[in-house]
PDB file of C-alpha atoms in Angstrom:
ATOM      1  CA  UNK W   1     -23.637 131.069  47.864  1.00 63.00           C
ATOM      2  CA  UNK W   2     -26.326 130.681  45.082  1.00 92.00           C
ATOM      3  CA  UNK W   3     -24.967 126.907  44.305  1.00 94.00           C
ATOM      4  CA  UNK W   4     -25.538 125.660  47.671  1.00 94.00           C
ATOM      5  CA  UNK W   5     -29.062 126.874  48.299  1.00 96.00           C
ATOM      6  CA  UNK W   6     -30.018 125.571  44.843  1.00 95.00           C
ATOM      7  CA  UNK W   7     -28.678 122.355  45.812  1.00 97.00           C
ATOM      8  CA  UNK W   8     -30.344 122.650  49.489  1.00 97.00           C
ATOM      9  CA  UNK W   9     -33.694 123.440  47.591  1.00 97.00           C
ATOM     10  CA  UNK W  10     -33.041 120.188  45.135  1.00 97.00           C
ATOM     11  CA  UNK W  11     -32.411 117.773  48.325  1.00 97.00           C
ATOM     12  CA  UNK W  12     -35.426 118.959  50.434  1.00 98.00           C
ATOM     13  CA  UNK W  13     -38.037 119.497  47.840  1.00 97.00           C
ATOM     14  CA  UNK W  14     -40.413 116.068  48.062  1.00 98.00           C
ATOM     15  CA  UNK W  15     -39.949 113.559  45.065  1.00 97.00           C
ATOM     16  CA  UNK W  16     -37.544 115.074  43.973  1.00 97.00           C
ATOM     17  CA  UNK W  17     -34.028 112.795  42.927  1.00 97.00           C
ATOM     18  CA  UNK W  18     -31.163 114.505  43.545  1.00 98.00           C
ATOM     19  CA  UNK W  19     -27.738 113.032  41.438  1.00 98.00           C
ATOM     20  CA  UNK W  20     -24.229 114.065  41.004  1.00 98.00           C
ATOM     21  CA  UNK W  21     -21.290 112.518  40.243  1.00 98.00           C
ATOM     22  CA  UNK W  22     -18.065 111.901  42.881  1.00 97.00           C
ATOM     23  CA  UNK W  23     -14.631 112.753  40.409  1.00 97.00           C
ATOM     24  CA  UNK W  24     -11.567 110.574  41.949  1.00 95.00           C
ATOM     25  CA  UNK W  25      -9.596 109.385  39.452  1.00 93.00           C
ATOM     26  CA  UNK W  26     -10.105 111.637  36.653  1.00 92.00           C
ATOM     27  CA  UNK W  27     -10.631 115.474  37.032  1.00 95.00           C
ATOM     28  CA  UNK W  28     -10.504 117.662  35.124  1.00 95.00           C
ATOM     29  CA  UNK W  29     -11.771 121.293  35.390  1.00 95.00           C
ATOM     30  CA  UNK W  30     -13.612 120.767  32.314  1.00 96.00           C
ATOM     31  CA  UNK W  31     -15.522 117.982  33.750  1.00 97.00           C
ATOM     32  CA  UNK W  32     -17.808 120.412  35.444  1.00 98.00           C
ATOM     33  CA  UNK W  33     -20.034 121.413  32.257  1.00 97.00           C
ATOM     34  CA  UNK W  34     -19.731 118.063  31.059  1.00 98.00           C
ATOM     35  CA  UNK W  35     -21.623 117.642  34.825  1.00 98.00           C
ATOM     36  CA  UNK W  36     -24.205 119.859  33.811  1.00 98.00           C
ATOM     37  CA  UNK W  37     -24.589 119.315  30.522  1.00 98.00           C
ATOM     38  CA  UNK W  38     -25.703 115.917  31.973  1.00 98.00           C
ATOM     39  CA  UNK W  39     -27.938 117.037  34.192  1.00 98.00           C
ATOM     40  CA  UNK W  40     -26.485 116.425  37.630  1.00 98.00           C
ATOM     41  CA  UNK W  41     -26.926 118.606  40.350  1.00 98.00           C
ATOM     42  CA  UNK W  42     -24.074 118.595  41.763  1.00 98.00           C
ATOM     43  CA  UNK W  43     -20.091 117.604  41.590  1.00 98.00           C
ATOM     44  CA  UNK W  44     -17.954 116.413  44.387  1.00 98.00           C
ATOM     45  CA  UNK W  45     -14.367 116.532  43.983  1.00 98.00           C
ATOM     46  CA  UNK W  46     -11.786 113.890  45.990  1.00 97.00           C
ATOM     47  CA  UNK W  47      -8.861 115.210  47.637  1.00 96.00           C
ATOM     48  CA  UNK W  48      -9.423 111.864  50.166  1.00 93.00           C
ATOM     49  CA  UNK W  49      -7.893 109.329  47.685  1.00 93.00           C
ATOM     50  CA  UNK W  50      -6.186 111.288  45.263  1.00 89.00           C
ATOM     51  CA  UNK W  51      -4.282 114.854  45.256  1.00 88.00           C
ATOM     52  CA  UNK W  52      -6.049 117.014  42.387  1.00 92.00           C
ATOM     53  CA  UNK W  53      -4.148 119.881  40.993  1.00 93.00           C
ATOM     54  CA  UNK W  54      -5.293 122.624  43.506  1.00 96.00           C
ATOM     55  CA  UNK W  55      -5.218 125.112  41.059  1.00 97.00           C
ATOM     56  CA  UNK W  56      -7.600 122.712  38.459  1.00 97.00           C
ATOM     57  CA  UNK W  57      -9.688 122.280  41.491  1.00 97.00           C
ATOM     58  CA  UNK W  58     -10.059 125.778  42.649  1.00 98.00           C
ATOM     59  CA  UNK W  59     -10.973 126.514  38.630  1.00 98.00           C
ATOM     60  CA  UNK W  60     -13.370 123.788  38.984  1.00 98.00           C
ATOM     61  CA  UNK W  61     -14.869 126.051  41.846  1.00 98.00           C
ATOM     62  CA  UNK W  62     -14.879 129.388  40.092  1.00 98.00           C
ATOM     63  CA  UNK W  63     -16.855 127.637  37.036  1.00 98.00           C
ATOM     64  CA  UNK W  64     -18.871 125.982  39.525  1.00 97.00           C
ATOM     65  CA  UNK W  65     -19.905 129.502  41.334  1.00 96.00           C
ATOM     66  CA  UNK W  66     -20.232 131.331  38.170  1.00 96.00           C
ATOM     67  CA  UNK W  67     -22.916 128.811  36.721  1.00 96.00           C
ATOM     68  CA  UNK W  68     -24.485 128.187  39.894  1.00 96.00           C
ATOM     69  CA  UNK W  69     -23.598 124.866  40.104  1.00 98.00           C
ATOM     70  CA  UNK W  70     -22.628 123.102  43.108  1.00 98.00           C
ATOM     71  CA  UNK W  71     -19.477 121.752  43.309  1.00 98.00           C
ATOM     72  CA  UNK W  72     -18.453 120.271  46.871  1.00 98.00           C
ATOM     73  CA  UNK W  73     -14.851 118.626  47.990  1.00 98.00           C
ATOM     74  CA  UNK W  74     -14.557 115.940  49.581  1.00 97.00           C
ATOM     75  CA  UNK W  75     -11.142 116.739  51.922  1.00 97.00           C
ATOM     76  CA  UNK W  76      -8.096 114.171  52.159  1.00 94.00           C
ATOM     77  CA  UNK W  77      -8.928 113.730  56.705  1.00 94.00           C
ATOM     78  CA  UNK W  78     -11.479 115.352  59.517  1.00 94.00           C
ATOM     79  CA  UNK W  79      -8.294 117.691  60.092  1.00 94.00           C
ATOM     80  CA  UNK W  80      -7.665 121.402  60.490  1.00 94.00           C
ATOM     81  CA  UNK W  81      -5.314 121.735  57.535  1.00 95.00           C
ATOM     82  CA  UNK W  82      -6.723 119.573  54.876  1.00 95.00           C
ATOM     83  CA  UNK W  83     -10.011 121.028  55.789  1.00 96.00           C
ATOM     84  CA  UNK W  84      -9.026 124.858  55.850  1.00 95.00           C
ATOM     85  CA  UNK W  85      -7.088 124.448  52.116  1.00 95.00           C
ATOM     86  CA  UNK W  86     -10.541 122.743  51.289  1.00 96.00           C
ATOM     87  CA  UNK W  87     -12.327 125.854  51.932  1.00 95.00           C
ATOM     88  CA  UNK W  88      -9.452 128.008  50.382  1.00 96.00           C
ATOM     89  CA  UNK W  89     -10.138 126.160  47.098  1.00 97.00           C
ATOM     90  CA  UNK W  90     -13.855 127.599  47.068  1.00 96.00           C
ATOM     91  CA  UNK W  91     -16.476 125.260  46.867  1.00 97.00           C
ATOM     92  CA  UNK W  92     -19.873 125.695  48.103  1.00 96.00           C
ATOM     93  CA  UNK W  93     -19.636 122.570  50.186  1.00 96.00           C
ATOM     94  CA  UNK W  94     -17.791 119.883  52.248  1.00 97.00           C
ATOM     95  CA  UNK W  95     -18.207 115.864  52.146  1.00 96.00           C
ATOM     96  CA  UNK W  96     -15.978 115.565  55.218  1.00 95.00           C
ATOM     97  CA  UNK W  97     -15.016 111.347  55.710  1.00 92.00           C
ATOM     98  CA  UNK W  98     -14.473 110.148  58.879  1.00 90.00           C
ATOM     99  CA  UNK W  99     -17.067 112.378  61.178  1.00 94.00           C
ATOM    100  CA  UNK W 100     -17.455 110.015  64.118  1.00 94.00           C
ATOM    101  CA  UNK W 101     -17.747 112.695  67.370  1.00 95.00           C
ATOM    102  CA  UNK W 102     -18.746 115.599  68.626  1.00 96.00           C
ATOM    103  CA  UNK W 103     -15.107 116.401  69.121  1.00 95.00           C
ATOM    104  CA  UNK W 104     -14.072 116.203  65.427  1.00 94.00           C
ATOM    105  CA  UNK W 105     -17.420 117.855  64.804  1.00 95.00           C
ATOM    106  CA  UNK W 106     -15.856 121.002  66.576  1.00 93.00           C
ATOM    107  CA  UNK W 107     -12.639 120.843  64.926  1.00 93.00           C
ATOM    108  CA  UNK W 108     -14.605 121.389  61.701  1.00 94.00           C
ATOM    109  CA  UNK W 109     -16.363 124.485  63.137  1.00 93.00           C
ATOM    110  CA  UNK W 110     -12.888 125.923  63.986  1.00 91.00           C
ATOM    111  CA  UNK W 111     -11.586 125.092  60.365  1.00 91.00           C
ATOM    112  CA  UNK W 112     -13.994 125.907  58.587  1.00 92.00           C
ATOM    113  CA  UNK W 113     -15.106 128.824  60.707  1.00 89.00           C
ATOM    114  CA  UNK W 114     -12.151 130.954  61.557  1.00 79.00           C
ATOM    115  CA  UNK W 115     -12.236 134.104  63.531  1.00 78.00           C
ATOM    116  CA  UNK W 116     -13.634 136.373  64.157  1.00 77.00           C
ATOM    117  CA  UNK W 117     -16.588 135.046  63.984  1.00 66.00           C
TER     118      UNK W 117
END
């Protein structure tokens, strides 16, 4: 994924500020070239405190990987299922809440990750 090494290269490169914007209460798919037009580098989505239209989110993704620009979702729980349709929807990254062990670490390598591997 083009989107997330751009935004890899953005975060590591020294000096550099790195801004995007979080989208909770209002989302729209639309709101991604407002995002760039901007000039953030990046656009998280949140399925944690609200319940986005998948299908406007997974749109949001599609724009997001045909302009190379990241868009990342931030799932509703640490949990197989809200994880797995987070990946379904196609972004080129995760902003998982509630990481606090190894254990929930692996669950998100088993979601995220299926098999074979």
């Amino acid at each position: 994924m083009n989107a997330a090494r751009l935004l890899r290269d953005k975060i590591n490169t020294p000096g550099r500020i790195v801004t995007g914007a979080l989208a909770t209460f209002h989302f729209w798919p639309g709101l991604v070239e407002i995002a760039m037009k901007a000039g953030l580098d990046y656009l998280i989505i949140d399925l944690e405190h609200l319940t986005h239209d998948h299908s406007a989110v997974a749109d949001a993704c599609a724009i997001g990987r045909r302009e190379d620009f990241p868009i990342l979702i931030r799932p509703a729980a640490a949990e197989f299922t809200p994880l797995r349709l987070a990946m379904d929807l196609g972004p080129c990254g995760l902003l998982i809440p509630y990481v606090e062990s190894s254990d929930t670490m692996r669950l998100i390598e088993e979601a995220v990750y299926l098999k074979p591997r």
